Amino acid sequence: MDLGAVLGLYILASSGVCLIVNILFFRLVFRKQKRMKANGYSWVASLGLIALVNFGFVFAFVSSITGVTNIFDAGPIFLFVIPAITWFVPASLYTFIRALFIVITRNREREILSQDLETAEVVAFVPEN
């Protein structure tokens, strides 16, 4: 593969895994939190997990990108700059998009919470035989 294809595959793999981890943390792990708080928690958690995964991708892809056999001979741009960009930018972008969506649909969240409160009041009011 040529340099552009390998670099594109590296960025695509890193961004795809980051998206999957971000969605999983938001939907599954932080489901009981308010949406903005869950969004912040999923951002921090995905940054932590993706940092490890992304540096694993670096070790997997750097020899193909640079053509060197020793990873530490690749240079600081391939060891620090590109992994930092592909680590921070996708997670922050997905979190920012979700934060905008949360702000836009804030009224819908209030309606759902008020319906949940009404349902809870009705269930609590049901007389027992």
C-alpha atoms as a PDB file:
ATOM      1  CA  MET A   1       0.000   0.000   0.000  1.00  0.00           C
ATOM      2  CA  ASP A   2       1.135   3.526  -0.594  1.00  0.00           C
ATOM      3  CA  LEU A   3       1.571   6.156   2.120  1.00  0.00           C
ATOM      4  CA  GLY A   4      -1.787   7.868   1.563  1.00  0.00           C
ATOM      5  CA  ALA A   5      -3.784   4.645   1.717  1.00  0.00           C
ATOM      6  CA  VAL A   6      -2.131   3.441   4.921  1.00  0.00           C
ATOM      7  CA  LEU A   7      -2.470   6.846   6.584  1.00  0.00           C
ATOM      8  CA  GLY A   8      -6.120   7.020   5.514  1.00  0.00           C
ATOM      9  CA  LEU A   9      -6.743   3.515   6.867  1.00  0.00           C
ATOM     10  CA  TYR A  10      -5.093   4.508  10.161  1.00  0.00           C
ATOM     11  CA  ILE A  11      -7.242   7.645  10.508  1.00  0.00           C
ATOM     12  CA  LEU A  12     -10.408   5.780   9.505  1.00  0.00           C
ATOM     13  CA  ALA A  13      -9.747   2.941  11.962  1.00  0.00           C
ATOM     14  CA  SER A  14      -8.961   5.350  14.783  1.00  0.00           C
ATOM     15  CA  SER A  15     -12.028   7.519  14.119  1.00  0.00           C
ATOM     16  CA  GLY A  16     -14.337   4.516  13.727  1.00  0.00           C
ATOM     17  CA  VAL A  17     -13.237   2.895  16.973  1.00  0.00           C
ATOM     18  CA  CYS A  18     -13.537   6.251  18.741  1.00  0.00           C
ATOM     19  CA  LEU A  19     -17.093   6.689  17.470  1.00  0.00           C
ATOM     20  CA  ILE A  20     -18.097   3.198  18.576  1.00  0.00           C
ATOM     21  CA  VAL A  21     -16.561   3.632  22.049  1.00  0.00           C
ATOM     22  CA  ASN A  22     -18.109   7.085  22.458  1.00  0.00           C
ATOM     23  CA  ILE A  23     -21.594   5.835  21.561  1.00  0.00           C
ATOM     24  CA  LEU A  24     -21.269   2.748  23.754  1.00  0.00           C
ATOM     25  CA  PHE A  25     -20.186   4.785  26.762  1.00  0.00           C
ATOM     26  CA  PHE A  26     -22.969   7.322  26.237  1.00  0.00           C
ATOM     27  CA  ARG A  27     -25.730   4.763  25.661  1.00  0.00           C
ATOM     28  CA  LEU A  28     -24.786   1.873  27.903  1.00  0.00           C
ATOM     29  CA  VAL A  29     -22.536   3.017  30.704  1.00  0.00           C
ATOM     30  CA  PHE A  30     -23.898   6.465  31.500  1.00  0.00           C
ATOM     31  CA  ARG A  31     -27.548   5.820  30.704  1.00  0.00           C
ATOM     32  CA  LYS A  32     -28.902   6.886  34.115  1.00  0.00           C
ATOM     33  CA  GLN A  33     -27.203  10.299  34.092  1.00  0.00           C
ATOM     34  CA  LYS A  34     -28.623  13.487  32.633  1.00  0.00           C
ATOM     35  CA  ARG A  35     -27.734  13.787  28.985  1.00  0.00           C
ATOM     36  CA  MET A  36     -25.173  16.624  29.272  1.00  0.00           C
ATOM     37  CA  LYS A  37     -23.471  14.981  32.243  1.00  0.00           C
ATOM     38  CA  ALA A  38     -23.427  11.651  30.420  1.00  0.00           C
ATOM     39  CA  ASN A  39     -21.998  13.406  27.374  1.00  0.00           C
ATOM     40  CA  GLY A  40     -19.118  14.787  29.441  1.00  0.00           C
ATOM     41  CA  TYR A  41     -18.473  11.450  31.117  1.00  0.00           C
ATOM     42  CA  SER A  42     -18.502   9.611  27.796  1.00  0.00           C
ATOM     43  CA  TRP A  43     -16.035  12.163  26.365  1.00  0.00           C
ATOM     44  CA  VAL A  44     -13.579  11.656  29.222  1.00  0.00           C
ATOM     45  CA  ALA A  45     -13.989   7.878  29.223  1.00  0.00           C
ATOM     46  CA  SER A  46     -13.601   7.591  25.460  1.00  0.00           C
ATOM     47  CA  LEU A  47     -10.514   9.825  25.555  1.00  0.00           C
ATOM     48  CA  GLY A  48      -8.954   7.513  28.121  1.00  0.00           C
ATOM     49  CA  LEU A  49      -9.767   4.314  26.292  1.00  0.00           C
ATOM     50  CA  ILE A  50      -9.012   5.642  22.829  1.00  0.00           C
ATOM     51  CA  ALA A  51      -5.584   6.857  23.976  1.00  0.00           C
ATOM     52  CA  LEU A  52      -4.596   3.249  24.595  1.00  0.00           C
ATOM     53  CA  VAL A  53      -6.224   1.953  21.417  1.00  0.00           C
ATOM     54  CA  ASN A  54      -4.768   4.740  19.299  1.00  0.00           C
ATOM     55  CA  PHE A  55      -1.212   4.123  20.442  1.00  0.00           C
ATOM     56  CA  GLY A  56      -1.787   0.461  19.615  1.00  0.00           C
ATOM     57  CA  PHE A  57      -2.791   1.567  16.125  1.00  0.00           C
ATOM     58  CA  VAL A  58       0.408   3.607  15.928  1.00  0.00           C
ATOM     59  CA  PHE A  59       2.526   0.550  16.622  1.00  0.00           C
ATOM     60  CA  ALA A  60       0.512  -1.417  14.052  1.00  0.00           C
ATOM     61  CA  PHE A  61       0.540   1.176  11.261  1.00  0.00           C
ATOM     62  CA  VAL A  62       3.750   3.214  11.671  1.00  0.00           C
ATOM     63  CA  SER A  63       6.035   0.682  10.038  1.00  0.00           C
ATOM     64  CA  SER A  64       3.705   0.606   7.020  1.00  0.00           C
ATOM     65  CA  ILE A  65       3.454   4.393   6.888  1.00  0.00           C
ATOM     66  CA  THR A  66       7.119   5.274   7.320  1.00  0.00           C
ATOM     67  CA  GLY A  67       8.810   2.126   6.046  1.00  0.00           C
ATOM     68  CA  VAL A  68      11.079   1.814   9.091  1.00  0.00           C
ATOM     69  CA  THR A  69      11.310  -1.380  11.081  1.00  0.00           C
ATOM     70  CA  ASN A  70      12.039   0.249  14.448  1.00  0.00           C
ATOM     71  CA  ILE A  71       9.052   2.260  15.656  1.00  0.00           C
ATOM     72  CA  PHE A  72      11.193   4.764  17.533  1.00  0.00           C
ATOM     73  CA  ASP A  73      13.043   5.740  14.341  1.00  0.00           C
ATOM     74  CA  ALA A  74       9.789   7.000  12.814  1.00  0.00           C
ATOM     75  CA  GLY A  75      10.172  10.466  14.265  1.00  0.00           C
ATOM     76  CA  PRO A  76       8.136  12.567  16.663  1.00  0.00           C
ATOM     77  CA  ILE A  77       5.451  13.496  14.123  1.00  0.00           C
ATOM     78  CA  PHE A  78       4.411   9.854  13.727  1.00  0.00           C
ATOM     79  CA  LEU A  79       4.846   9.004  17.406  1.00  0.00           C
ATOM     80  CA  PHE A  80       3.247  12.050  19.039  1.00  0.00           C
ATOM     81  CA  VAL A  81       1.576  14.544  16.687  1.00  0.00           C
ATOM     82  CA  ILE A  82      -0.578  12.297  14.491  1.00  0.00           C
ATOM     83  CA  PRO A  83      -1.695  10.040  17.387  1.00  0.00           C
ATOM     84  CA  ALA A  84      -2.591  13.090  19.480  1.00  0.00           C
ATOM     85  CA  ILE A  85      -4.672  14.567  16.663  1.00  0.00           C
ATOM     86  CA  THR A  86      -6.468  11.311  15.865  1.00  0.00           C
ATOM     87  CA  TRP A  87      -6.961  10.711  19.598  1.00  0.00           C
ATOM     88  CA  PHE A  88      -8.405  14.074  20.629  1.00  0.00           C
ATOM     89  CA  VAL A  89     -10.182  15.405  17.548  1.00  0.00           C
ATOM     90  CA  PRO A  90     -12.690  12.585  16.795  1.00  0.00           C
ATOM     91  CA  ALA A  91     -13.768  12.144  20.429  1.00  0.00           C
ATOM     92  CA  SER A  92     -14.184  15.888  20.885  1.00  0.00           C
ATOM     93  CA  LEU A  93     -16.008  16.272  17.574  1.00  0.00           C
ATOM     94  CA  TYR A  94     -18.517  13.526  18.393  1.00  0.00           C
ATOM     95  CA  THR A  95     -19.057  14.962  21.874  1.00  0.00           C
ATOM     96  CA  PHE A  96     -19.537  18.470  20.478  1.00  0.00           C
ATOM     97  CA  ILE A  97     -22.103  17.247  17.931  1.00  0.00           C
ATOM     98  CA  ARG A  98     -23.981  15.385  20.664  1.00  0.00           C
ATOM     99  CA  ALA A  99     -23.870  18.472  22.931  1.00  0.00           C
ATOM    100  CA  LEU A 100     -25.413  20.580  20.150  1.00  0.00           C
ATOM    101  CA  PHE A 101     -28.132  17.969  19.670  1.00  0.00           C
ATOM    102  CA  ILE A 102     -28.804  17.928  23.423  1.00  0.00           C
ATOM    103  CA  VAL A 103     -29.130  21.712  23.533  1.00  0.00           C
ATOM    104  CA  ILE A 104     -31.466  21.702  20.532  1.00  0.00           C
ATOM    105  CA  THR A 105     -33.699  18.979  21.992  1.00  0.00           C
ATOM    106  CA  ARG A 106     -33.727  20.287  25.576  1.00  0.00           C
ATOM    107  CA  ASN A 107     -37.487  20.994  25.482  1.00  0.00           C
ATOM    108  CA  ARG A 108     -38.130  17.425  24.418  1.00  0.00           C
ATOM    109  CA  GLU A 109     -36.175  16.192  27.422  1.00  0.00           C
ATOM    110  CA  ARG A 110     -38.295  18.345  29.728  1.00  0.00           C
ATOM    111  CA  GLU A 111     -41.483  16.927  28.190  1.00  0.00           C
ATOM    112  CA  ILE A 112     -40.250  13.378  28.673  1.00  0.00           C
ATOM    113  CA  LEU A 113     -39.314  14.096  32.297  1.00  0.00           C
ATOM    114  CA  SER A 114     -42.706  15.650  33.004  1.00  0.00           C
ATOM    115  CA  GLN A 115     -44.437  12.626  31.448  1.00  0.00           C
ATOM    116  CA  ASP A 116     -42.300  10.336  33.604  1.00  0.00           C
ATOM    117  CA  LEU A 117     -43.288  12.313  36.700  1.00  0.00           C
ATOM    118  CA  GLU A 118     -46.970  12.115  35.785  1.00  0.00           C
ATOM    119  CA  THR A 119     -46.662   8.374  35.212  1.00  0.00           C
ATOM    120  CA  ALA A 120     -44.916   7.942  38.549  1.00  0.00           C
ATOM    121  CA  GLU A 121     -47.658   9.920  40.308  1.00  0.00           C
ATOM    122  CA  VAL A 122     -50.384   7.821  38.660  1.00  0.00           C
ATOM    123  CA  VAL A 123     -48.632   4.574  39.593  1.00  0.00           C
ATOM    124  CA  ALA A 124     -48.151   5.784  43.159  1.00  0.00           C
ATOM    125  CA  PHE A 125     -51.836   6.813  43.408  1.00  0.00           C
ATOM    126  CA  VAL A 126     -53.300   3.482  42.253  1.00  0.00           C
ATOM    127  CA  PRO A 127     -55.375   2.212  45.218  1.00  0.00           C
ATOM    128  CA  GLU A 128     -54.742  -1.333  46.340  1.00  0.00           C
ATOM    129  CA  ASN A 129     -57.555  -3.803  47.007  1.00  0.00           C
END
